[in-house]
Coordinates of C-alpha atoms in Angstrom, one line a residue:
X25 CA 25.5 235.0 -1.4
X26 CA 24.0 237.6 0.4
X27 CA 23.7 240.1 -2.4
X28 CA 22.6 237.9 -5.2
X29 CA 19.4 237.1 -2.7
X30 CA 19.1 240.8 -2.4
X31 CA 18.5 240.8 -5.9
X32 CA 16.3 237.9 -6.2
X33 CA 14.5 239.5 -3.7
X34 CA 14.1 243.0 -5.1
X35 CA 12.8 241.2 -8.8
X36 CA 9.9 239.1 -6.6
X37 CA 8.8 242.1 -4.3
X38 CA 9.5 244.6 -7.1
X39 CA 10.9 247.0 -5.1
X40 CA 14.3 248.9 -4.8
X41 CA 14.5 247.8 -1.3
X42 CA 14.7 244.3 0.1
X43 CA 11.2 244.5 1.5
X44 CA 10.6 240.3 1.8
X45 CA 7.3 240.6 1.9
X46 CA 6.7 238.0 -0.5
X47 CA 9.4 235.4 0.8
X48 CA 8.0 235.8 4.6
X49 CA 4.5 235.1 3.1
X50 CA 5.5 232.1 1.5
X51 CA 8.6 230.5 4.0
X52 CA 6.2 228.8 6.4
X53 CA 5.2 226.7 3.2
X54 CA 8.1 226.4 1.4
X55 CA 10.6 226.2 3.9
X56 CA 9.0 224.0 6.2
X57 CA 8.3 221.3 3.5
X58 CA 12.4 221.0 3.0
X59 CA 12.8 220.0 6.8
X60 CA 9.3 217.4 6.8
X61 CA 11.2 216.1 3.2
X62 CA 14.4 215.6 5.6
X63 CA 16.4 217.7 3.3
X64 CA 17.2 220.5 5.7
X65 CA 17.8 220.3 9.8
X66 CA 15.8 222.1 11.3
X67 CA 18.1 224.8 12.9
X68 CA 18.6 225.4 8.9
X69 CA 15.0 225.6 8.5
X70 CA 14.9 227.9 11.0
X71 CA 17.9 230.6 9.9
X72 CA 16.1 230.3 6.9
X73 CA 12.6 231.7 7.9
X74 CA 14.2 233.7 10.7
X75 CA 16.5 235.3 9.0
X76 CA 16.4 234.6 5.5
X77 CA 19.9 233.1 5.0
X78 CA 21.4 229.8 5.1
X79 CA 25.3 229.8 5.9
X80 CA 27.8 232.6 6.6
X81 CA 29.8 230.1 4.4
X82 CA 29.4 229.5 0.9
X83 CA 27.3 226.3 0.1
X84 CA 26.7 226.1 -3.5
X85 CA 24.2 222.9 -2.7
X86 CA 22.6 225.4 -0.5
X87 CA 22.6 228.0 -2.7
X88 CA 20.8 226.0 -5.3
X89 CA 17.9 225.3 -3.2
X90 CA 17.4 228.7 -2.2
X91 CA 16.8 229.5 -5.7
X92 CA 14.6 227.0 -6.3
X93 CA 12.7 228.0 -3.9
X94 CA 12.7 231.3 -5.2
X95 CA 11.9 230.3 -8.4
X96 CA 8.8 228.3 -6.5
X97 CA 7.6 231.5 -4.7
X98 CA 7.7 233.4 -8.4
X99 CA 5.7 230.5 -10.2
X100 CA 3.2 230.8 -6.8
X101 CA 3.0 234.8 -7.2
X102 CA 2.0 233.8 -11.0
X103 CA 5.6 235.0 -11.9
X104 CA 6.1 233.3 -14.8
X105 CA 9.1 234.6 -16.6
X106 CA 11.6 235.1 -13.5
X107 CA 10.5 231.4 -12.6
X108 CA 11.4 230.4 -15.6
X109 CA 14.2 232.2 -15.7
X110 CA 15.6 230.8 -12.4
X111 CA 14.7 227.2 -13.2
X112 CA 16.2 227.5 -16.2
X113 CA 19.3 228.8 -14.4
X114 CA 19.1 225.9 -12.0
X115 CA 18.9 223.8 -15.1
X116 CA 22.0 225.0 -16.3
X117 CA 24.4 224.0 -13.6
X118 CA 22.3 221.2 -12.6
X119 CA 25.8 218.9 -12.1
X120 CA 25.8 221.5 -8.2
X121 CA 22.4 219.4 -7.6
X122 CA 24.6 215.9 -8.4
X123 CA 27.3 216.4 -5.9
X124 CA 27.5 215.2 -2.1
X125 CA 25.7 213.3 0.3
X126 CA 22.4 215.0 -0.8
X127 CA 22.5 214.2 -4.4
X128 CA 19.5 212.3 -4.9
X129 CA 17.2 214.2 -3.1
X130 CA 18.5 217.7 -4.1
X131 CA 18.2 216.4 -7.6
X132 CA 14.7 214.8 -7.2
X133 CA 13.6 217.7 -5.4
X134 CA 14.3 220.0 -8.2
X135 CA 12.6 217.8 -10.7
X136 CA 9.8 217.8 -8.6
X137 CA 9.2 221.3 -8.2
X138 CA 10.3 222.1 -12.0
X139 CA 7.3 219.9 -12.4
X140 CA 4.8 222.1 -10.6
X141 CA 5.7 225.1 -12.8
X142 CA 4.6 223.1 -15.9
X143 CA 1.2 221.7 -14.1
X144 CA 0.6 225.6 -13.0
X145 CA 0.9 226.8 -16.7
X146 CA -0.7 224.0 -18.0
X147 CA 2.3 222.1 -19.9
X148 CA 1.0 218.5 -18.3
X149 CA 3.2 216.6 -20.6
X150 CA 6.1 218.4 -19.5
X151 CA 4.5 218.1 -15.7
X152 CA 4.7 214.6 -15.7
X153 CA 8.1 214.0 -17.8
X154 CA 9.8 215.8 -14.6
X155 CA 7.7 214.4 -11.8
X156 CA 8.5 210.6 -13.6
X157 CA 12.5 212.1 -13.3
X158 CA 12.3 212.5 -10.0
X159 CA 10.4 209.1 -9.1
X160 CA 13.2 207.5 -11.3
X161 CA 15.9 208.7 -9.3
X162 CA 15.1 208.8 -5.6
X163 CA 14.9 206.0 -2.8
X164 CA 13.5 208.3 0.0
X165 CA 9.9 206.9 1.1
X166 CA 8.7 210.3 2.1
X167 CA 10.1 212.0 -1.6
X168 CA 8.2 208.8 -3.6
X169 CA 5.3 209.8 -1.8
X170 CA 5.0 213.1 -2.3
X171 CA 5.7 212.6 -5.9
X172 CA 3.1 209.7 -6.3
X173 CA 0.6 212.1 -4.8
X174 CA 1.4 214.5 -7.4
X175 CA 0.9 212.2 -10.0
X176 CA -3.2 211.6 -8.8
X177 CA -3.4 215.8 -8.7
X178 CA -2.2 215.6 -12.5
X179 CA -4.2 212.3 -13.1
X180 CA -7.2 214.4 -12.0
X181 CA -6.5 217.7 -14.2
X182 CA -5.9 215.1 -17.2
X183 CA -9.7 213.3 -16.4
X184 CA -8.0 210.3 -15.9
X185 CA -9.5 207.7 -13.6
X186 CA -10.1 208.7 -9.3
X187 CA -9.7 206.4 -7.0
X188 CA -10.4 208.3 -2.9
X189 CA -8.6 205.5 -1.5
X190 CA -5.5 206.7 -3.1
X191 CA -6.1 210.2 -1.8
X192 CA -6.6 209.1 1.3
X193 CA -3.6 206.5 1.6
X194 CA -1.7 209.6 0.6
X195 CA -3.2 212.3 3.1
X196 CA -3.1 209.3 6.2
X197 CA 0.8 209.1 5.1
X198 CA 1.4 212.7 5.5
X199 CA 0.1 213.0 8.5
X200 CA 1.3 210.1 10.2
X201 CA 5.2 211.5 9.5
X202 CA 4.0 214.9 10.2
X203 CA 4.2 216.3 7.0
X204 CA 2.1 219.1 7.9
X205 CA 2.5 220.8 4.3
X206 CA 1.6 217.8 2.4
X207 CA -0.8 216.8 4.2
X208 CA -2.9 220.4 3.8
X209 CA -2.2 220.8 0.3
X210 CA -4.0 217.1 0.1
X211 CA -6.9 218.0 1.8
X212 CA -6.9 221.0 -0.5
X213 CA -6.8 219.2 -3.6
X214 CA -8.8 216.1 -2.7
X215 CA -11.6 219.7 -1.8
X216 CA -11.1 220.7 -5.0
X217 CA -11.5 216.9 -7.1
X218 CA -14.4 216.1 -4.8
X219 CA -16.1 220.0 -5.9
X220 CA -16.0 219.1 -10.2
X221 CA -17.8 215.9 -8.9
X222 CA -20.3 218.6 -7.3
X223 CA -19.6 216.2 -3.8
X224 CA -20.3 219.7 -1.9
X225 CA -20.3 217.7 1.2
X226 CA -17.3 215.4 1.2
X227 CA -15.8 218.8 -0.5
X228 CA -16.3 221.5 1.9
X229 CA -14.7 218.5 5.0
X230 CA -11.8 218.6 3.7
X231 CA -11.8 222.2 2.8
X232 CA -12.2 223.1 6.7
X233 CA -9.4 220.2 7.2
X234 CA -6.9 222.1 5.6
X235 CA -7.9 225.6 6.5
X236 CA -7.6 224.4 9.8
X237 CA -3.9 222.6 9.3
X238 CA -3.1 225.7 7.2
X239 CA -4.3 228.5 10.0
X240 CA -2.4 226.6 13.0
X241 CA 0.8 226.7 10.8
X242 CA 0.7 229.8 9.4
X243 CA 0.7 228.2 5.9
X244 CA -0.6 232.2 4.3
X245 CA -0.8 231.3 0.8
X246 CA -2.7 228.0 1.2
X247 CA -5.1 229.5 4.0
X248 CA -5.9 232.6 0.9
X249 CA -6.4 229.8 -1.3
X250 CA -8.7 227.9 1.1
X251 CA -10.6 231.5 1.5
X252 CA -10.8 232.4 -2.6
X253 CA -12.3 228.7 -3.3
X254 CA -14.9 229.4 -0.9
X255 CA -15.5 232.2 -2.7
X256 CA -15.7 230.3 -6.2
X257 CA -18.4 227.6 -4.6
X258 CA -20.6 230.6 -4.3
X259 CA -20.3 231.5 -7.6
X260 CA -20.8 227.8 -8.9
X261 CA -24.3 227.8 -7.1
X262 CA -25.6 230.9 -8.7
X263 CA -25.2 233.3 -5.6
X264 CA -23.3 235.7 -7.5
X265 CA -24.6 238.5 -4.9
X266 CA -23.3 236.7 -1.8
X267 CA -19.8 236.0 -3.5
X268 CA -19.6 239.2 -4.3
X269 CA -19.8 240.4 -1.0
X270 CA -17.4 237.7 0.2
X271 CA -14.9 238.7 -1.9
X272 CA -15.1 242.3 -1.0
X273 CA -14.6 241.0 2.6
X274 CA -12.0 239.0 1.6
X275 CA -10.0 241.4 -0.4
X276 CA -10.0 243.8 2.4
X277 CA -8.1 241.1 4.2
X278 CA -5.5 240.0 1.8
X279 CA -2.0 242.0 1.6
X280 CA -0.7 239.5 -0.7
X281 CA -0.7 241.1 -4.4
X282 CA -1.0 237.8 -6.2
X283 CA -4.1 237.3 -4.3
X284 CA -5.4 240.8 -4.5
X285 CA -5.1 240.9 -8.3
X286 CA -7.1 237.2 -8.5
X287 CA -9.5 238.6 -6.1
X288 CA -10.0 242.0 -8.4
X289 CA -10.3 239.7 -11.6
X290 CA -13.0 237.3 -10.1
X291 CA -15.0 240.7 -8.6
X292 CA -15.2 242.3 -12.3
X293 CA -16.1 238.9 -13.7
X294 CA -19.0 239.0 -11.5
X295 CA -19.7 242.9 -11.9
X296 CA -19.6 241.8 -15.7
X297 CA -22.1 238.8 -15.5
X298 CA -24.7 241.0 -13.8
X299 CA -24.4 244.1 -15.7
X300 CA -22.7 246.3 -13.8
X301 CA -20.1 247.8 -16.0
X302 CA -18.6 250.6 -14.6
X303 CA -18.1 248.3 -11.2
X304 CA -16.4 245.9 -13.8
X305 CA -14.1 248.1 -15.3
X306 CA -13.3 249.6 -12.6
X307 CA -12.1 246.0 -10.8
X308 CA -10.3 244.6 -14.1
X309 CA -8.7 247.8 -14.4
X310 CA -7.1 247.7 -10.9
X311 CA -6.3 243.8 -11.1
X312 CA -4.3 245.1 -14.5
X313 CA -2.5 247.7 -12.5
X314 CA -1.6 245.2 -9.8
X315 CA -0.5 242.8 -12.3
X316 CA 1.4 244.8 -14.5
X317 CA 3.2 246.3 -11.6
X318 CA 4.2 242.8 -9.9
X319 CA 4.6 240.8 -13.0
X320 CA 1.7 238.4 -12.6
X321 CA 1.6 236.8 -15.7
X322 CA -1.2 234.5 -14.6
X323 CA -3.8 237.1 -13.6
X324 CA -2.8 239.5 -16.5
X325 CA -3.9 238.2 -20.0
X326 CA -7.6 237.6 -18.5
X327 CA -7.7 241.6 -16.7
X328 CA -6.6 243.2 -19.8
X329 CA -9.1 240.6 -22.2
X330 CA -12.1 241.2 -19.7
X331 CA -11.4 245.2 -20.5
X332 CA -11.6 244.7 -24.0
X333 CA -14.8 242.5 -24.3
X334 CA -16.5 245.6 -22.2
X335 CA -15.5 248.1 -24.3
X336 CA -16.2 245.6 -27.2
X337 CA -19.6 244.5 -26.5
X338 CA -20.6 246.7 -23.4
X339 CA -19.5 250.4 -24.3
X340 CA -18.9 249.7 -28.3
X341 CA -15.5 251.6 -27.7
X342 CA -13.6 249.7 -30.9
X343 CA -10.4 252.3 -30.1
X344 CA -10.4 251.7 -26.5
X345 CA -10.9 247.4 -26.9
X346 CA -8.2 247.1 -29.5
X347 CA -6.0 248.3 -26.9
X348 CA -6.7 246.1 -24.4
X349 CA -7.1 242.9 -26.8
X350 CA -3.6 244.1 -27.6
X351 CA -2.1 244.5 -24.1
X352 CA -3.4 240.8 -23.7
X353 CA -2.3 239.3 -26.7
X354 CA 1.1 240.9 -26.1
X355 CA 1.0 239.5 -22.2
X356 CA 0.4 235.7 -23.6
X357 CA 2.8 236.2 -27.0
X358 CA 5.7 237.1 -24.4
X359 CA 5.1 234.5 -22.3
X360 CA 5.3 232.2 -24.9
X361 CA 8.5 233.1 -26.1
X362 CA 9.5 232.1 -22.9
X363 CA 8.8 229.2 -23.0
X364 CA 5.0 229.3 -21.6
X365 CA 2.7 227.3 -23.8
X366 CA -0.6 229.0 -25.0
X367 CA -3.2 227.0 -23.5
X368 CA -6.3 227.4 -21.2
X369 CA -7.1 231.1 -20.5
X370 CA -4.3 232.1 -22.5
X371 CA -5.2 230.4 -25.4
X372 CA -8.9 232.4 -25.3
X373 CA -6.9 235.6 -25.3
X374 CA -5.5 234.4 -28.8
X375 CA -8.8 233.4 -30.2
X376 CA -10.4 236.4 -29.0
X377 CA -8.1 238.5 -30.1
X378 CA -8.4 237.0 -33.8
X379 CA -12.3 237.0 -33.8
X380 CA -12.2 240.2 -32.9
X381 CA -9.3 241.4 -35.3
X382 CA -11.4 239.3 -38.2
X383 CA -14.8 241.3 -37.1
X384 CA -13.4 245.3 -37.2
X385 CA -10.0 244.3 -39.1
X386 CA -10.6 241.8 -42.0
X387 CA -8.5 241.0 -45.0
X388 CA -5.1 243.0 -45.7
X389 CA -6.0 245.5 -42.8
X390 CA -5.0 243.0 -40.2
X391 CA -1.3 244.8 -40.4
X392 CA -1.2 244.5 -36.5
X393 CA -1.7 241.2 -36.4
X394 CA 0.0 240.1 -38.8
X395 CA 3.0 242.3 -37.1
X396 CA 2.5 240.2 -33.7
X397 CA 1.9 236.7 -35.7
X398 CA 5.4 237.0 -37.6
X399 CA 7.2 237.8 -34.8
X400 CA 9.3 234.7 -34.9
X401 CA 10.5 235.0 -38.3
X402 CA 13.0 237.7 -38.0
X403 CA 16.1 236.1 -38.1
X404 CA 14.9 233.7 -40.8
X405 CA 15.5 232.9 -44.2
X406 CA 12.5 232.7 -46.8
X407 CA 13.0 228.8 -46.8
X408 CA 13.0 228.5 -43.8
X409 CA 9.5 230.5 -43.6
X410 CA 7.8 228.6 -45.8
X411 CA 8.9 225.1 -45.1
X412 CA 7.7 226.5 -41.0
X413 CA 4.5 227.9 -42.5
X414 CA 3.5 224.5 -44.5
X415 CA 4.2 222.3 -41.3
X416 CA 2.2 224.7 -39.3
X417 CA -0.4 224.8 -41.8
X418 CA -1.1 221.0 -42.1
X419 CA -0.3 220.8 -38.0
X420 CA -3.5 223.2 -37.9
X421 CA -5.6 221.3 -40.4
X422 CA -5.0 217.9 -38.6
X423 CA -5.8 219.3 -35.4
X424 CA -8.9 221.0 -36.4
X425 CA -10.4 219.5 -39.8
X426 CA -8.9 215.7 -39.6
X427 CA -6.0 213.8 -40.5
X428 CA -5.9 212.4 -44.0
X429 CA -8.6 213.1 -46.4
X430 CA -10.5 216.0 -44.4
X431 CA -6.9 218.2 -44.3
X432 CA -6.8 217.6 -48.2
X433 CA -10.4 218.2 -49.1
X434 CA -10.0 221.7 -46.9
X435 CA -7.2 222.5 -48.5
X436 CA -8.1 221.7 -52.5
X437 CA -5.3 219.5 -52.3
X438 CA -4.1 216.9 -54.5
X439 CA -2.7 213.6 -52.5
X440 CA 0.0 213.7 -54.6
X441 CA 1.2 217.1 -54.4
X442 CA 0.3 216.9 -50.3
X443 CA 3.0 213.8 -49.6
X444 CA 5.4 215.4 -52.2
X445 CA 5.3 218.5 -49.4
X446 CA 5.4 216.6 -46.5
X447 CA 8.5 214.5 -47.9
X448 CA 10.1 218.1 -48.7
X449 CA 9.9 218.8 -45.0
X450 CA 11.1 215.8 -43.7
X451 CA 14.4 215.8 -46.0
X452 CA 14.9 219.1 -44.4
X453 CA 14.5 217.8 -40.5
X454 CA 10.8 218.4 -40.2
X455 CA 9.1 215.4 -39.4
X456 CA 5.5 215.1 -38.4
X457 CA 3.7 213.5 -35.3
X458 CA 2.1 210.2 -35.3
X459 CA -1.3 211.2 -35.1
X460 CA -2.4 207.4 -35.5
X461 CA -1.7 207.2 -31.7
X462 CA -4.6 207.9 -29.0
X463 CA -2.6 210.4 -27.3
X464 CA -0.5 212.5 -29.6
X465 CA 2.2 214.8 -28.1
X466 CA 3.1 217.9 -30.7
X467 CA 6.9 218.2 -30.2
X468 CA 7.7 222.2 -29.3
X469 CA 10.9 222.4 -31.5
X470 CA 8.7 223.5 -35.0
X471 CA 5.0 224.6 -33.6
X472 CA 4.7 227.9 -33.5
X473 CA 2.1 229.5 -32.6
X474 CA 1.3 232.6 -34.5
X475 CA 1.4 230.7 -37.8
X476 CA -1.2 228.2 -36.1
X477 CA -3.2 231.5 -35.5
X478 CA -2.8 232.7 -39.0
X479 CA -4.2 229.7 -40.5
X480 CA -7.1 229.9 -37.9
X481 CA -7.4 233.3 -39.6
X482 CA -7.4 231.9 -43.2
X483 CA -9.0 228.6 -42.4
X484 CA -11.9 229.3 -45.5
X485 CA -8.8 229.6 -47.6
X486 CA -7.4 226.6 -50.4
X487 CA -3.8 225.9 -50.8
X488 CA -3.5 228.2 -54.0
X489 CA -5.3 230.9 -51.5
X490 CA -3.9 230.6 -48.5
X491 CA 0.0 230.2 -49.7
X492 CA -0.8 233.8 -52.2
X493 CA -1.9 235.3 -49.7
X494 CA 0.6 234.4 -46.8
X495 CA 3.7 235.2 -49.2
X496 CA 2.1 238.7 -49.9
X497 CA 1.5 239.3 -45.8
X498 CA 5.2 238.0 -45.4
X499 CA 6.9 240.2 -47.6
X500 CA 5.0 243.2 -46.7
X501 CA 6.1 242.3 -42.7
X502 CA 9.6 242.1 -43.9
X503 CA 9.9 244.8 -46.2
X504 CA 9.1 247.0 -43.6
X505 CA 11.6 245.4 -41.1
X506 CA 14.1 246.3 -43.9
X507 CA 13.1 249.6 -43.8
X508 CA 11.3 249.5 -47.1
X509 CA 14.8 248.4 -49.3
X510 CA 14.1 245.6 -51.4
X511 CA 17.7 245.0 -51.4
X512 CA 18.2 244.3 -47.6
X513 CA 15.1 242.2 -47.8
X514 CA 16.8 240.1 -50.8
X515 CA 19.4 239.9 -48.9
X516 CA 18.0 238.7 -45.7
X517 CA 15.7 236.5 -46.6
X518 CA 18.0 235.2 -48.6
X519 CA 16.6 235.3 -52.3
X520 CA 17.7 236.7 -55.8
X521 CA 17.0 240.6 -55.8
X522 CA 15.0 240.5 -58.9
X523 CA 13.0 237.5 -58.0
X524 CA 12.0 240.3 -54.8
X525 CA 11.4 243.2 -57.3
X526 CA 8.8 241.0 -59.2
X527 CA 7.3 239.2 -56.0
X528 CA 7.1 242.8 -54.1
X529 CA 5.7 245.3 -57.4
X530 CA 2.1 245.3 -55.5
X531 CA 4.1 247.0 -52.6
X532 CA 5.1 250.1 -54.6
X533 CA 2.3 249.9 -56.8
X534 CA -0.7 250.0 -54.7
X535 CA -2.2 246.4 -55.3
X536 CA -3.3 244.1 -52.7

């Protein structure tokens, strides 16, 4: 076991040498709340944080947990790919997590942290599915609690209904079974609900609650948290000069590269809002760096996007800002092919990477988009394509113009021809979402998001339009993956050769 932590630790401290700078940052937190959880002794807790191991033996319960817990402290560092990675590997021999005396909680405790990497990326559906797993499955008071707490932090981010008492009830519990992690992060999020009320008072109590739980305990990565919030009231009032300041301070403290990176970004936003550009760039470019060099997929997309609207809008460098929309759209289309859905921040980098390809780029000369947008249909067959491109177009339509009538007036659309389509899709296995419900849940398995992007591209476009004009940007994308032979792209794509001579003449012949 000892090796294959050597090598999960080398991938989170990037590094050829087992540093653990990153684990011993993080163990007070992570390892502590196994032993308050009951899951772990505490002489296991303390090998663990000690000395980083867990048993001379081999224990592949044991063994599991430790890489969750890695996979946690990735997901924390804004890791997103190796988390997913390991929870995905956890996934996968998830019958370890079913076996002995510890099988509920090992299993519910997985579930539960599986469900903080989808809150922190923003995939709330998937958030709660997990969290609701793990209630379903556990008797342990202390486990139900946790997880019911969890719930009210997702409630919150989902602007459902808050009820203090709740919050409270959950923080009193925590602290009267000394669950000293729990009971910080509470205050911490209850400070951070009571702050979008703009409760600055209520707010900023249990702010200093926590700091203080989280100083005495050596809880790093909650106490930085704590520290950058400050920070971020500052900013909310208007006192961009004093945050700034704070956050130089701050950063000078900080040894943590997660935090230096978020503490860069937040410095060139505010060099950017008061006009200071070469302050700006200079901060974004150095939160890139850090980024880029510690895989922090969370702090990447908005560096690199920050860079490009300077040189976009500041500087008027169109060279120097396609590159950086480019290293941000590229940071946020890889994520998503792992699994990482574009929303929040990184669905801004997609938008603004459009607007600005549609502004300096329009038409046919959006080759580079188009290259990024078609990505997924590769190993496809035209059929396939097209029947993925219609349900992504009417997906779009319903989301953005209206279900119904609205999707077929935008579209030029007869009602006829439009159920004769979606009846084609569902014979094939493509069905579509209720979207008479209130709360409609668009199921992963056909969405894809470069084709929701192209028809935000083409959104003035009619069906006759849109459909000429996607077959022609399709073909060209393949017939240059086929290295320009119409006869590997028939074959491929899986359509009669001279049907692709006459669909493709406006390749050889200069048209379009």
């Amino acid at each position: 076991m000892a090796q294959r932590q050597i090598l999960l630790s080398n991938e989170i401290n990037k590094t050829t040498e087992s540093g653990e700078a990153v684990e011993k940052f993080h163990a007070p937190e992570c390892y502590a709340l196994l032993g308050q959880i009951g899951f772990l002794d505490e002489d296991k807790v303390a090998l663990m944080l000690n000395q980083g191991k867990i048993s001379e033996r081999r224990n592949r319960m044991l063994e599991a947990l430790q890489k969750i817990t890695y996979a946690k402290i990735a997901r924390l560092e804004g890791n997103y790919l190796f988390a997913t990675e390991l929870f995905e590997q956890v996934a996968d021999k998830i019958s370890v997590l079913n076996q002995g005396t510890q099988q509920e909680g090992a299993l519910g405790y997985f579930y539960y942290e599986y469900s903080g990497f989808f809150s922190q990326i923003d995939d709330f559906n998937a958030a709660y599915r997990y969290l609701e797993k793990a209630r379903s499955i556990t008797s342990s008071n202390k486990m139900k609690q946790m997880i019911n707490f969890q719930l009210l932090v997702l409630d919150s981010a989902s602007d459902k209904k808050f009820v203090l008492k709740k919050w409270l009830q959950s923080i009193a519990y925590f602290n009267k079974y000394e669950m000293t992690v729990l009971e910080s992060q509470a205050h911490y999020a209850l400070a951070l609900e009571l702050l979008q009320q703009e409760n600055l008072a209520d707010a900023t109590t249990h702010l200093d609650q926590a700091h203080e739980t989280a100083a005495l305990f050596g809880f790093q990565y909650l106490h930085w948290s704590i520290d950058f919030s400050r920070g971020c009231i500052l900013v909310s009032q208007n006192r961009n000069s004093e945050a700034i300041q704070y956050f130089k301070g701050l950063l000078e403290k900080v040894t943590n590269a997660r935090f230096s990176a978020k503490i860069q970004l937040k410095l060139a936003e505010l060099y950017h809002v008061m006009g200071d550009v070469e302050h700006a760039l200079e901060a974004a470019k150095i939160a890139m760096e850090v980024s880029q060099q510690f895989s922090i997929a969370s702090e990447l997309p908005g560096a690199c996007l920050l860079l490009g609207r300077i040189y976009h809008r500041k500087i008027a460098d169109i060279t120097k800002a396609f590159f950086y929309y480019q290293q941000a759209f590229g940071s946020v289309l890889a994520l998503a092919k792992s699994g990482v859905p574009l929303k929040g921040d990184r669905l801004q980098v997609m938008n603004q990477y459009v607007i600005f390809l549609e502004e300096h780029f329009p038409g046919e000369m959006a080759d580079s988009a188009n290259e990024d947008l078609f990505a997924f249909s590769k190993s496809l067959n035209w059929v396939k394509i097209k029947d993925l491109f219609h349900y992504n177009l009417f997906l779009y339509h319903y989301l953005n113009t209206g279900v119904g009538n609205k999707t077929l007036e935008a579209l030029d659309f007869p009602a006829s021809s439009f159920y004769s389509a979606t009846e084609r899709l569902r014979s094939r296995g493509i069905t579509f979402p209720n979207f008479r419900k209130s709360d409609v849940e668009i199921p992963a398995e056909n969405y894809v998001e470069g084709l929701q992007q192209y028809a935000r591209l083409h959104r003035d476009k009619n069906w006759v339009e849109i459909n000429e004009c996607f077959e022609k940007d399709m073909l060209k994308y393949h017939y240059k993956l086929n290295n320009y032979n119409k006869k590997h792209l028939a074959k491929n794509l899986e359509l009669a050769y001279s049907g692709i001579v006459n669909r493709t003449k406006y390749l050889t012949s200069g048209e379009g």
